[in-house]
Amino acid sequence: MTIRYATIGTSWITREFIGGAALAGGLQLAAVYSRNEESGAAFAAGLGGVPVYTDLEKLAASGIDAVYIASPNSLHYPQSRFFLERGIHVLCEKPAALDPAQLLDLQNLAASKKLVCVEALMFLYSPTRFILGEAIERAGKITSARLDFSQYSSRYSALKNGEKPNVFSNKMGGGCLMDLGMYCVCPMLSYFGEPEGIFCSVSRFDADTDLAFSAVFTYPFGDVAVTCSKAGQSRLGSEFIGEGGTVCVESLSLLGNIRFINASGVSEQLVPMPERRLVLSYEAREFRDFMIAPERTRQRLKEVCEASLGVAMYLEKMRSLAGIKLG
Ligand SMILES: NC(=O)c1ccc[n+]([C@@H]2O[C@H](COP(=O)([O-])OP(=O)(O)OC[C@H]3O[C@@H](n4cnc5c(N)ncnc54)[C@H](OP(=O)(O)O)[C@@H]3O)[C@@H](O)[C@H]2O)c1
């Protein structure tokens, strides 16, 4: 069975996803959407004559089974709802909604219509998360962890030049916390469960734009420190520090370049840096399986939805602590 899917958004991540979906198999690109004909045609060039739609209603009526949404964050909820209401499965880029209430509404709507609505957060689908989990176990009693996602944004210079790119606009659901926070919070919740306490503080570019943030999550075993920035590049990555060793992760989004360094300092590479398309193929593959084998994947779909909801809840708590307002 082949799933006919369409894409929303014409930036590089959509192109990468199309590559990932091709690797996954069983997913046929049936249409692309752009707000305007020209950018849609430019994006579709080289994609095998796939039709371009500039009207979401016409796209929804074109016979597609599913949609991959990679529009600015504030559009994720209304666009996902729009397609679910029309009987179309949704894979939506992170964050799949602006807050947990929106996300729960989408998940309930999908369930009531026997549809799939999941978030394209790579960690949730990457098999490498198990290797990282085993390495953390191997590190023995964890005493602290330092999770970082600091990536110099290609749009930062536009912000400094007085523009407001979507990714930095709180009106569009952007900002550092909404763009990057999930990359640290998702693995933290996955490996350590719910924290006992949270502190969170942001650095702002201006009153409406968070550029970087730090958070400390307290656990019975110690603290997990989370740092993210869009104005500078981390060169050290993240560390899970245990009594018996340290696990270093260069990229928490791709789960790439994972090393175990034992208590004597001997380093072993467990996972190299993967191609993004390969990692995207894992989420595409599971999205496909959720659609074509709902019985077999019911429990797994529930886990993915709960994990997304947990992340959305913590991002909301962090926004509240840091005084970040969206919209
Ligand atoms: N998983 C990952 O690794 C990853 C990486 C990057 C981004 N993302 C996620 O992907 C999503 C898109 O990010 P991006 O950086 O590509 O965003 P973006 O460039 O600001 O916008 C994405 C697309 O949405 C359309 N768009 C732009 N502004 C719009 C507006 N004001 N109203 C309606 N549509 C608009 C544009 O397509 P048209 O002009 O053709 O309509 C554009 O190509 C975000 O949710 C982001 O978090 C994920």
GROMACS .gro file of N, CA, C and O in nm, residues 128-180:
model
  212
  128THR      N    1   1.859   0.525   1.717
  128THR     CA    2   1.981   0.556   1.792
  128THR      C    3   1.949   0.597   1.936
  128THR      O    4   2.036   0.591   2.022
  129ARG      N    5   1.824   0.636   1.963
  129ARG     CA    6   1.791   0.674   2.101
  129ARG      C    7   1.811   0.557   2.197
  129ARG      O    8   1.839   0.576   2.314
  130PHE      N    9   1.798   0.433   2.144
  130PHE     CA   10   1.821   0.316   2.231
  130PHE      C   11   1.970   0.300   2.261
  130PHE      O   12   2.008   0.264   2.371
  131ILE      N   13   2.053   0.328   2.162
  131ILE     CA   14   2.200   0.317   2.184
  131ILE      C   15   2.242   0.421   2.288
  131ILE      O   16   2.320   0.392   2.378
  132LEU      N   17   2.186   0.542   2.274
  132LEU     CA   18   2.218   0.646   2.373
  132LEU      C   19   2.168   0.603   2.511
  132LEU      O   20   2.239   0.619   2.611
  133GLY      N   21   2.049   0.546   2.517
  133GLY     CA   22   1.994   0.501   2.646
  133GLY      C   23   2.084   0.396   2.711
  133GLY      O   24   2.112   0.401   2.831
  134GLU      N   25   2.133   0.303   2.629
  134GLU     CA   26   2.220   0.197   2.684
  134GLU      C   27   2.352   0.257   2.732
  134GLU      O   28   2.407   0.216   2.834
  135ALA      N   29   2.401   0.356   2.658
  135ALA     CA   30   2.528   0.419   2.698
  135ALA      C   31   2.511   0.494   2.831
  135ALA      O   32   2.601   0.492   2.916
  136ILE      N   33   2.394   0.555   2.849
  136ILE     CA   34   2.368   0.627   2.975
  136ILE      C   35   2.363   0.525   3.091
  136ILE      O   36   2.420   0.549   3.198
  137GLU      N   37   2.304   0.410   3.066
  137GLU     CA   38   2.302   0.303   3.168
  137GLU      C   39   2.445   0.261   3.203
  137GLU      O   40   2.480   0.242   3.318
  138ARG      N   41   2.524   0.250   3.097
  138ARG     CA   42   2.663   0.203   3.114
  138ARG      C   43   2.746   0.302   3.195
  138ARG      O   44   2.844   0.266   3.259
  139ALA      N   45   2.705   0.429   3.190
  139ALA     CA   46   2.781   0.533   3.263
  139ALA      C   47   2.761   0.521   3.414
  139ALA      O   48   2.823   0.594   3.491
  140GLY      N   49   2.673   0.428   3.455
  140GLY     CA   50   2.654   0.406   3.600
  140GLY      C   51   2.563   0.512   3.658
  140GLY      O   52   2.480   0.572   3.589
  141LYS      N   53   2.584   0.536   3.788
  141LYS     CA   54   2.496   0.631   3.856
  141LYS      C   55   2.520   0.770   3.796
  141LYS      O   56   2.630   0.824   3.802
  142ILE      N   57   2.416   0.825   3.735
  142ILE     CA   58   2.430   0.959   3.674
  142ILE      C   59   2.427   1.063   3.784
  142ILE      O   60   2.342   1.059   3.874
  143THR      N   61   2.521   1.154   3.778
  143THR     CA   62   2.526   1.259   3.882
  143THR      C   63   2.481   1.394   3.825
  143THR      O   64   2.432   1.478   3.899
  144SER      N   65   2.500   1.411   3.695
  144SER     CA   66   2.450   1.535   3.633
  144SER      C   67   2.449   1.516   3.481
  144SER      O   68   2.512   1.424   3.428
  145ALA      N   69   2.378   1.603   3.415
  145ALA     CA   70   2.379   1.603   3.269
  145ALA      C   71   2.375   1.748   3.223
  145ALA      O   72   2.320   1.834   3.291
  146ARG      N   73   2.440   1.770   3.111
  146ARG     CA   74   2.447   1.905   3.055
  146ARG      C   75   2.403   1.892   2.910
  146ARG      O   76   2.475   1.833   2.828
  147LEU      N   77   2.282   1.935   2.882
  147LEU     CA   78   2.227   1.916   2.747
  147LEU      C   79   2.224   2.051   2.676
  147LEU      O   80   2.167   2.147   2.728
  148ASP      N   81   2.287   2.054   2.561
  148ASP     CA   82   2.299   2.183   2.490
  148ASP      C   83   2.251   2.170   2.346
  148ASP      O   84   2.277   2.070   2.279
  149PHE      N   85   2.182   2.274   2.301
  149PHE     CA   86   2.155   2.284   2.158
  149PHE      C   87   2.174   2.430   2.120
  149PHE      O   88   2.081   2.508   2.121
  150SER      N   89   2.297   2.465   2.092
  150SER     CA   90   2.329   2.603   2.053
  150SER      C   91   2.375   2.601   1.910
  150SER      O   92   2.477   2.540   1.876
  151GLN      N   93   2.298   2.665   1.825
  151GLN     CA   94   2.326   2.660   1.681
  151GLN      C   95   2.308   2.800   1.626
  151GLN      O   96   2.199   2.858   1.639
  152TYR      N   97   2.414   2.852   1.567
  152TYR     CA   98   2.409   2.987   1.512
  152TYR      C   99   2.308   2.989   1.397
  152TYR      O  100   2.322   2.914   1.300
  153SER      N  101   2.207   3.072   1.410
  153SER     CA  102   2.101   3.071   1.310
  153SER      C  103   2.141   3.147   1.184
  153SER      O  104   2.193   3.260   1.192
  154SER      N  105   2.110   3.086   1.069
  154SER     CA  106   2.140   3.153   0.941
  154SER      C  107   2.053   3.279   0.926
  154SER      O  108   2.079   3.362   0.841
  155ARG      N  109   1.949   3.290   1.011
  155ARG     CA  110   1.860   3.407   1.001
  155ARG      C  111   1.892   3.513   1.106
  155ARG      O  112   1.821   3.614   1.115
  156TYR      N  113   1.998   3.492   1.183
  156TYR     CA  114   2.031   3.588   1.289
  156TYR      C  115   2.073   3.722   1.230
  156TYR      O  116   2.039   3.828   1.282
  157SER      N  117   2.145   3.718   1.118
  157SER     CA  118   2.191   3.846   1.061
  157SER      C  119   2.070   3.929   1.014
  157SER      O  120   2.069   4.051   1.028
  158ALA      N  121   1.967   3.861   0.961
  158ALA     CA  122   1.846   3.934   0.920
  158ALA      C  123   1.781   4.000   1.042
  158ALA      O  124   1.737   4.116   1.035
  159LEU      N  125   1.779   3.929   1.153
  159LEU     CA  126   1.723   3.986   1.277
  159LEU      C  127   1.801   4.111   1.317
  159LEU      O  128   1.744   4.216   1.350
  160LYS      N  129   1.934   4.099   1.309
  160LYS     CA  130   2.019   4.214   1.347
  160LYS      C  131   2.003   4.331   1.251
  160LYS      O  132   2.026   4.445   1.287
  161ASN      N  133   1.961   4.298   1.127
  161ASN     CA  134   1.940   4.405   1.028
  161ASN      C  135   1.800   4.464   1.034
  161ASN      O  136   1.758   4.534   0.942
  162GLY      N  137   1.727   4.430   1.139
  162GLY     CA  138   1.596   4.493   1.158
  162GLY      C  139   1.479   4.415   1.101
  162GLY      O  140   1.365   4.459   1.110
  163GLU      N  141   1.506   4.297   1.041
  163GLU     CA  142   1.394   4.214   0.993
  163GLU      C  143   1.346   4.125   1.107
  163GLU      O  144   1.411   4.116   1.210
  164LYS      N  145   1.234   4.058   1.086
  164LYS     CA  146   1.184   3.965   1.188
  164LYS      C  147   1.154   3.831   1.123
  164LYS      O  148   1.039   3.801   1.089
  165PRO      N  149   1.258   3.748   1.100
  165PRO     CA  150   1.232   3.617   1.040
  165PRO      C  151   1.135   3.538   1.128
  165PRO      O  152   1.134   3.554   1.250
  166ASN      N  153   1.055   3.452   1.066
  166ASN     CA  154   0.954   3.374   1.141
  166ASN      C  155   1.014   3.305   1.262
  166ASN      O  156   0.953   3.301   1.369
  167VAL      N  157   1.132   3.250   1.244
  167VAL     CA  158   1.190   3.169   1.351
  167VAL      C  159   1.225   3.253   1.476
  167VAL      O  160   1.241   3.199   1.585
  168PHE      N  161   1.233   3.382   1.458
  168PHE     CA  162   1.260   3.471   1.572
  168PHE      C  163   1.136   3.548   1.616
  168PHE      O  164   1.144   3.631   1.706
  169SER      N  165   1.024   3.524   1.549
  169SER     CA  166   0.905   3.606   1.576
  169SER      C  167   0.811   3.537   1.675
  169SER      O  168   0.761   3.427   1.647
  170ASN      N  169   0.785   3.601   1.788
  170ASN     CA  170   0.693   3.537   1.883
  170ASN      C  171   0.550   3.534   1.826
  170ASN      O  172   0.470   3.449   1.862
  171LYS      N  173   0.521   3.625   1.734
  171LYS     CA  174   0.387   3.622   1.670
  171LYS      C  175   0.370   3.496   1.586
  171LYS      O  176   0.259   3.448   1.566
  172MET      N  177   0.482   3.444   1.534
  172MET     CA  178   0.475   3.324   1.451
  172MET      C  179   0.511   3.198   1.533
  172MET      O  180   0.534   3.091   1.477
  173GLY      N  181   0.515   3.212   1.664
  173GLY     CA  182   0.546   3.096   1.750
  173GLY      C  183   0.694   3.062   1.749
  173GLY      O  184   0.732   2.948   1.780
  174GLY      N  185   0.778   3.160   1.713
  174GLY     CA  186   0.922   3.134   1.706
  174GLY      C  187   0.993   3.172   1.836
  174GLY      O  188   0.932   3.183   1.942
  175GLY      N  189   1.124   3.193   1.826
  175GLY     CA  190   1.207   3.219   1.943
  175GLY      C  191   1.289   3.096   1.976
  175GLY      O  192   1.257   2.985   1.932
  176CYS      N  193   1.395   3.117   2.051
  176CYS     CA  194   1.489   3.007   2.079
  176CYS      C  195   1.422   2.891   2.150
  176CYS      O  196   1.440   2.774   2.113
  177LEU      N  197   1.342   2.922   2.252
  177LEU     CA  198   1.283   2.813   2.331
  177LEU      C  199   1.188   2.728   2.245
  177LEU      O  200   1.191   2.605   2.250
  178MET      N  201   1.107   2.794   2.164
  178MET     CA  202   1.010   2.719   2.081
  178MET      C  203   1.079   2.648   1.965
  178MET      O  204   1.029   2.548   1.914
  179ASP      N  205   1.193   2.700   1.923
  179ASP     CA  206   1.261   2.637   1.809
  179ASP      C  207   1.352   2.521   1.853
  179ASP      O  208   1.359   2.419   1.786
  180LEU      N  209   1.420   2.541   1.965
  180LEU     CA  210   1.525   2.444   2.001
  180LEU      C  211   1.502   2.368   2.131
  180LEU      O  212   1.563   2.263   2.154
   0.00000   0.00000   0.00000
